[in-house]
Short mmCIF file of C-alpha atoms and ligand atoms in Angstrom, two decimals:
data_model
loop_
_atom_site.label_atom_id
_atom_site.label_comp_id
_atom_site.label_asym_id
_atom_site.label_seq_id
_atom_site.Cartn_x
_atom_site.Cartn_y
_atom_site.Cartn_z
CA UNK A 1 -12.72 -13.20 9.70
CA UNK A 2 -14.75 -13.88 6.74
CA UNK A 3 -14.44 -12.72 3.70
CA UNK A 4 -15.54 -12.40 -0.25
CA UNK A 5 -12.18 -13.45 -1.66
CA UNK A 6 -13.39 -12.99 -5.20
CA UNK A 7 -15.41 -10.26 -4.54
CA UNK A 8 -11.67 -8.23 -3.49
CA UNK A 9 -9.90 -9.82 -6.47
CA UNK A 10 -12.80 -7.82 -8.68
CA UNK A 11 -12.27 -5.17 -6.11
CA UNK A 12 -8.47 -4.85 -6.45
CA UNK A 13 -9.13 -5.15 -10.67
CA UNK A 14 -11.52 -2.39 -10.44
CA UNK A 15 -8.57 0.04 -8.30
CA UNK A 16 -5.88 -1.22 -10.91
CA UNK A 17 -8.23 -0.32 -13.61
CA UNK A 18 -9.50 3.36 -12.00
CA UNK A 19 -5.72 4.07 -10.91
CA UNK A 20 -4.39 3.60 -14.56
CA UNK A 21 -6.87 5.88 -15.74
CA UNK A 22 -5.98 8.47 -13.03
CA UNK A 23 -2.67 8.13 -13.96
CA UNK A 24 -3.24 8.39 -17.69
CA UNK A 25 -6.09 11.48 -17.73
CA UNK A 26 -3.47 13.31 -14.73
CA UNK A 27 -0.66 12.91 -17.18
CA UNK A 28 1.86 11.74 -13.84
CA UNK A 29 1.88 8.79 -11.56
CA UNK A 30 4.32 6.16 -10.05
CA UNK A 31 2.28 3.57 -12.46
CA UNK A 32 4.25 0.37 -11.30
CA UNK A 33 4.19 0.78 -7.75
CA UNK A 34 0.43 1.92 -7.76
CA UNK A 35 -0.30 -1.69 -9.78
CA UNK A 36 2.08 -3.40 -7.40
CA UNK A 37 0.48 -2.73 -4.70
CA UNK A 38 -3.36 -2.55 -5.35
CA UNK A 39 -4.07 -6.26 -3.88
CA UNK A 40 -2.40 -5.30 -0.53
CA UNK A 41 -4.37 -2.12 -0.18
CA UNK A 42 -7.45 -4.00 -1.20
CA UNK A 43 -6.72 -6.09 1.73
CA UNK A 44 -6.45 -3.56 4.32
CA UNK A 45 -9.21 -1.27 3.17
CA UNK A 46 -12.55 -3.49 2.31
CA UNK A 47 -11.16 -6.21 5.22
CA UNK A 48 -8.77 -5.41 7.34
CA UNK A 49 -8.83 -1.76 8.42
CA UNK A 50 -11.53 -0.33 11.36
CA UNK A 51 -12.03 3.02 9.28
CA UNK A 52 -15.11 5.09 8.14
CA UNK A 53 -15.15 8.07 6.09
CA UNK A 54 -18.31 9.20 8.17
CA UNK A 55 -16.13 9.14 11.46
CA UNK A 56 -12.55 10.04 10.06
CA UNK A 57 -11.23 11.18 13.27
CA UNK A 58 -12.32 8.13 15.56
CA UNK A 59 -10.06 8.18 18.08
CA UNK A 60 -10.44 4.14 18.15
CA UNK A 61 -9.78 3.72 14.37
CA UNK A 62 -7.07 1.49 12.85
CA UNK A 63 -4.18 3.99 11.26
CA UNK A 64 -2.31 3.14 8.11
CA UNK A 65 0.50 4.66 7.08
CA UNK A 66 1.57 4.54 3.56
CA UNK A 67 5.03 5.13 3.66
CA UNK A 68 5.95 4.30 -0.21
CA UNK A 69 3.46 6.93 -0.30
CA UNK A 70 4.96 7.74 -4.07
CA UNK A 71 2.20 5.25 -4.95
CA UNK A 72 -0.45 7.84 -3.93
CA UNK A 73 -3.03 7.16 -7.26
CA UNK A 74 -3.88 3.51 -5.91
CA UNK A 75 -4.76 5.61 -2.49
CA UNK A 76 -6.16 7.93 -3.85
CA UNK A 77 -8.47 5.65 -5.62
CA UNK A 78 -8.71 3.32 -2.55
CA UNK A 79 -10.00 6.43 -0.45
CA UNK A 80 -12.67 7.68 -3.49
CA UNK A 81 -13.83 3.87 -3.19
CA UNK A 82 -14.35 4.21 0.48
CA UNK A 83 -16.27 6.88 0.19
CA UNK A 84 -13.67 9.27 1.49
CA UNK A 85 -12.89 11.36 -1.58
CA UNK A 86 -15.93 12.28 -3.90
CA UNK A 87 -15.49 11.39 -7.68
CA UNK A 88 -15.69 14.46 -8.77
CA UNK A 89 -12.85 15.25 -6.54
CA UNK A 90 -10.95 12.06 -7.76
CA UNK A 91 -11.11 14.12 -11.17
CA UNK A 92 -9.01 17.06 -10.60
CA UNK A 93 -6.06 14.61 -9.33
CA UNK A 94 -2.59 16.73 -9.77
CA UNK A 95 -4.50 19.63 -10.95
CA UNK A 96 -3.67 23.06 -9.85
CA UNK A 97 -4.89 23.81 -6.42
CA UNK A 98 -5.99 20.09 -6.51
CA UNK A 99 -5.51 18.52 -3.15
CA UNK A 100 -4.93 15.23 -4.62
CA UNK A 101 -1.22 15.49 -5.13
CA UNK A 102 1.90 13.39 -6.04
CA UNK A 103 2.03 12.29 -2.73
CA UNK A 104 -0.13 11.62 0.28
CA UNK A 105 -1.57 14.85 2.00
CA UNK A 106 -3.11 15.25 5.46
CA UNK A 107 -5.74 17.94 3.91
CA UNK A 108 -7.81 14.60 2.80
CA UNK A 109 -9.37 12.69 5.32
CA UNK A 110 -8.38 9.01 5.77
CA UNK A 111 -4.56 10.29 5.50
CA UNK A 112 -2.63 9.68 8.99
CA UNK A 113 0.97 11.32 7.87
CA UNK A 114 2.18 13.05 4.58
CA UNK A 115 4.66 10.89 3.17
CA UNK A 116 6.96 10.28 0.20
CA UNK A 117 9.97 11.26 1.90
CA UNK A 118 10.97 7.52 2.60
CA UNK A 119 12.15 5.89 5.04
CA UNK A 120 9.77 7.35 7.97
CA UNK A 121 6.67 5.66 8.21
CA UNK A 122 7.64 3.30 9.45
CA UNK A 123 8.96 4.96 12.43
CA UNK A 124 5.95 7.09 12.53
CA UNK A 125 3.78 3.72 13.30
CA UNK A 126 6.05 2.51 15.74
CA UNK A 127 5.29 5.59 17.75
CA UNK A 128 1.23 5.62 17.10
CA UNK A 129 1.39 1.52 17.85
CA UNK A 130 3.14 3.07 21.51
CA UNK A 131 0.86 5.23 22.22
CA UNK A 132 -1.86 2.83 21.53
CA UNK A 133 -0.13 0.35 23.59
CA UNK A 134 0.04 3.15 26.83
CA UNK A 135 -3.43 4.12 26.44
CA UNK A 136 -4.64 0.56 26.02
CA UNK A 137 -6.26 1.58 23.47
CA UNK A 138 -7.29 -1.33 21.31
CA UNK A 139 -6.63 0.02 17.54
CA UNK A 140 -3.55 -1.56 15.17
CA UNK A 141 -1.06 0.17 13.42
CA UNK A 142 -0.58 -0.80 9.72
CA UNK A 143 2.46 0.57 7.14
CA UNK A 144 3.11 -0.40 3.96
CA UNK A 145 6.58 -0.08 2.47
CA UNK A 146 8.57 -0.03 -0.74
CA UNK A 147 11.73 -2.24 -0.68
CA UNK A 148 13.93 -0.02 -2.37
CA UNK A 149 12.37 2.08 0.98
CA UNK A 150 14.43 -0.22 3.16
CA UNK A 151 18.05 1.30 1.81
CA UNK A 152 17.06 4.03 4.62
CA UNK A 153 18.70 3.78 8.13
CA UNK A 154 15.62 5.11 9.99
CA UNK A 155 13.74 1.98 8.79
CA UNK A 156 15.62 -0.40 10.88
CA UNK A 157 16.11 2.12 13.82
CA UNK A 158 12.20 1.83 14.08
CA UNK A 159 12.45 -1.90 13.50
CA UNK A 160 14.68 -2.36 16.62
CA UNK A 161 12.49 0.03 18.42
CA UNK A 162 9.25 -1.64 17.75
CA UNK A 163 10.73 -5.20 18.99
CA UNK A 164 12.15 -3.63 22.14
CA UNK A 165 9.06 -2.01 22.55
CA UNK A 166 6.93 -5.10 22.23
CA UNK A 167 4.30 -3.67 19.92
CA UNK A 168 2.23 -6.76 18.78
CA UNK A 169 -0.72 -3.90 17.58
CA UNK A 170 1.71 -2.98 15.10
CA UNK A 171 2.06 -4.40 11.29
CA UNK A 172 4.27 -3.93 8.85
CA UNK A 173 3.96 -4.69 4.77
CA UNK A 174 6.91 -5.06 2.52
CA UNK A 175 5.83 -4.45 -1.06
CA UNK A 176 8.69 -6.57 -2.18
CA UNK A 177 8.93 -6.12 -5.90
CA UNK A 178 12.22 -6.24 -6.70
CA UNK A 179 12.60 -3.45 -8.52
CA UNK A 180 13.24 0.66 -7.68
CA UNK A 181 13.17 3.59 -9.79
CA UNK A 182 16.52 3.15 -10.44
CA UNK A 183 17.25 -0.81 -11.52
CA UNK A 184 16.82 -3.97 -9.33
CA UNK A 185 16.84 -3.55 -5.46
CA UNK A 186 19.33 -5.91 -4.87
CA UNK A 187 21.65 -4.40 -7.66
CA UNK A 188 21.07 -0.57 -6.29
CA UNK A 189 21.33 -1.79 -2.50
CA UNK A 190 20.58 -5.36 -1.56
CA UNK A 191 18.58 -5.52 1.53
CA UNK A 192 18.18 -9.53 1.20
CA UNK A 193 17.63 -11.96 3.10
CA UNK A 194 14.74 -9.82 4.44
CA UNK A 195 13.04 -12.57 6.37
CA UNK A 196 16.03 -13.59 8.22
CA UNK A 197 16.62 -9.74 8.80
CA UNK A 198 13.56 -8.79 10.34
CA UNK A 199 13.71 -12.22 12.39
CA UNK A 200 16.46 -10.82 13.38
CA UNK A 201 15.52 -7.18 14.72
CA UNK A 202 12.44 -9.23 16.98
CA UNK A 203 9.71 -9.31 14.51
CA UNK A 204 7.51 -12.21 13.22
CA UNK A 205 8.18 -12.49 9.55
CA UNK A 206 5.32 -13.71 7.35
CA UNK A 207 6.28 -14.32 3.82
CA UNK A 208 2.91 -14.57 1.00
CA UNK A 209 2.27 -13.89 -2.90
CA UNK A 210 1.31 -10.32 -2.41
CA UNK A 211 -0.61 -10.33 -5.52
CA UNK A 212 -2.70 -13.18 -3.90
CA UNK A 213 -5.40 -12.04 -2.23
CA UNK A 214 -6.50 -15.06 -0.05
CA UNK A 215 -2.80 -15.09 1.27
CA UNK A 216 -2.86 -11.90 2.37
CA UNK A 217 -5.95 -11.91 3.92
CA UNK A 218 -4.30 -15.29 5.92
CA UNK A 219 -1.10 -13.13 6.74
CA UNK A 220 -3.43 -9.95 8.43
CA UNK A 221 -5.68 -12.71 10.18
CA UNK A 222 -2.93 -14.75 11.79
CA UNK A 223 -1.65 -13.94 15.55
CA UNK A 224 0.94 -16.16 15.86
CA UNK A 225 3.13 -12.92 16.33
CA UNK A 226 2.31 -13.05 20.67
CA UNK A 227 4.28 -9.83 21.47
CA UNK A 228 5.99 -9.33 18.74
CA UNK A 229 5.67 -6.69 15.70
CA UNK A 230 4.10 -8.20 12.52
CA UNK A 231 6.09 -7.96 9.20
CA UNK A 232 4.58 -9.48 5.97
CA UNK A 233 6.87 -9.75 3.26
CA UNK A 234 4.43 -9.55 0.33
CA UNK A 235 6.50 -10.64 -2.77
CA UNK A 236 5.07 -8.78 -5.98
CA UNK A 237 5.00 -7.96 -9.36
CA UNK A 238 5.69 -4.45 -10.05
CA UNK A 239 3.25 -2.98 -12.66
CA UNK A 240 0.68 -6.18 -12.13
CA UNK A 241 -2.16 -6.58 -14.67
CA UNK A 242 -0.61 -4.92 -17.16
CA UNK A 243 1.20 -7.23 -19.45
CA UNK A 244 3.89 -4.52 -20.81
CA UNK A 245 4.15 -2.88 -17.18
CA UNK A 246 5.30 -6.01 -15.24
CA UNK A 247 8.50 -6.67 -13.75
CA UNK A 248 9.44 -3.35 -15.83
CA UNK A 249 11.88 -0.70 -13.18
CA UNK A 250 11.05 1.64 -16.37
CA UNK A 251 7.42 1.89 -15.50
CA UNK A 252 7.89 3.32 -12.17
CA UNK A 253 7.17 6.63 -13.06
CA UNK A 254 5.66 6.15 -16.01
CA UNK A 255 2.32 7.51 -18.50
CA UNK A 256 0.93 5.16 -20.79
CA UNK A 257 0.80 6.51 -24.66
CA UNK A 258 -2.73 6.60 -25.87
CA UNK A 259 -2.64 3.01 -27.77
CA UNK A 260 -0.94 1.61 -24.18
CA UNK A 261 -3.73 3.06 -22.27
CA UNK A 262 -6.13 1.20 -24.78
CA UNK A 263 -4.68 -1.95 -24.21
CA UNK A 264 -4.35 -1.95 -20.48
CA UNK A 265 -8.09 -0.76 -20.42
CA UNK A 266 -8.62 -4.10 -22.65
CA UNK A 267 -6.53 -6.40 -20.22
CA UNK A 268 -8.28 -4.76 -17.24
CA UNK A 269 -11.86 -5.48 -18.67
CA UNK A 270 -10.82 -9.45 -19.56
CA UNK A 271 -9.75 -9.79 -15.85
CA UNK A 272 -12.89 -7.87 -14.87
CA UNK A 273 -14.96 -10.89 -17.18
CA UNK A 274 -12.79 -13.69 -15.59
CA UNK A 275 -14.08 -12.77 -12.12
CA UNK A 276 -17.32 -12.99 -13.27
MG1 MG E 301 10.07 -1.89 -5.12
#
């Protein structure tokens, strides 16, 4: 696999930078996870992912799930960027009658599963990555999750299932900030050690900066997993790129005042100029 490496840092900037703005003209958004994650989804969508908006419903495309799918503005921006939302469409996010909602919704193409409830995508994949595996069918399986996320019990009923099930077509991203709405993940329910976990339940654990793109890219390439289930435990900054937002469990849910928005805009832009 080659790739542009810089060319998806400017890429993931340019989704940061487009998400925050979303966020800020829609008045709502879950503005630290969106940030959080905007490298990973980078990743998947301009390297990893066999998707085209002209052919949504290819039966052979790659699926992702998003199943921390509170962090809908980064997708939704993702999908505009893909060319599977229009702009002008991208404009009238959480607008009445809008069908670019809080969360993700089937009613746009490139969306596999309406999610937000958490805890199931996860589960969701496992069965997709089956059925792929029955009908020899040669498309993966990708979910991304939250790791306050992994306080549910049907995550590790579908983490069992997918070992026992061998599904080696089937990968799974932790976006392990640290945080949750509510405080620190390990202070609201500690879920560590999460490598030696998911060893555990059968799967091949991959640990990389998730804000570092060339890791990832490494971690989606590799197939050292055999049989097993990919997991990448992508450690992250929650509300990255914006100096006030990171590492901050208030900026979960959070809109930037008009002088915040101004600086962010600012930071974006010098990042933007480093890339250069
Ligand atoms: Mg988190």
């Amino acid at each position: 696999m080659t790739a542009d490496v810089k060319a998806l840092e400017k890429k993931a900037v340019e989704l940061r930078k487009r998400t925050f703005q979303l966020v800020y003209e829609g008045k709502t958004g879950h503005t630290g996870s969106d940030l959080s994650c905007a490298d990973i989804l980078t990743a998947l969508y301009f390297q990893v992912l066999n998707v085209d908006a002209k052919n949504p419903e290819n039966p052979n495309r790659d699926r992702y799930i998003q199943s921390k799918g509170h962090a809908v503005e980064i997708l939704w921006t993702t999908l505009a960027a893909k060319g599977f939302i229009d702009e002008a469409e991208l404009n009238t996010f959480s607008q009445f009658k809008s069908r670019l909602i809080g969360h993700p919704n089937n009613q746009v193409d490139g969306i596999e599963m309406n999610t937000g409830s958490l805890g199931h995508g996860l589960a969701v994949s496992t069965g997709i990555a089956l059925a792929g595996k029955m009908d020899q069918k040669n498309y993966k399986t990708y979910t991304l999750m939250g790791d306050g996320e992994l306080a549910e019990g049907s995550v590790w009923e579908a983490a069992m299932a997918a070992a026992n099930y061998k599904l080696k077509n089937l990968t799974a991203i932790i976006d392990h900030n640290g945080l949750q709405i509510s405080g620190k993940t390990v202070d609201v329910m500690n879920s560590e050690p999460l490598k030696e976990k998911w060893q555990a339940f059968g799967w091949h654990v991959i640990e990389v900066d998730g804000n570092n793109m060339a890791e990832l890219l490494a971690a989606f390439d590799s197939d050292e997993n055999g049989e097993k289930p990919k997991m990448i435990i992508a450690n992250t900054i929650k509300g990255k790129g914006v100096s006030f937002a990171e590492n901050q469990a208030g900026w979960h849910h959070k809109v930037p005042t008009d002088e915040q928005y101004q600086q962010a805009m600012a930071e974006f832009d010098q990042q933007l100029e480093a890339l250069k």
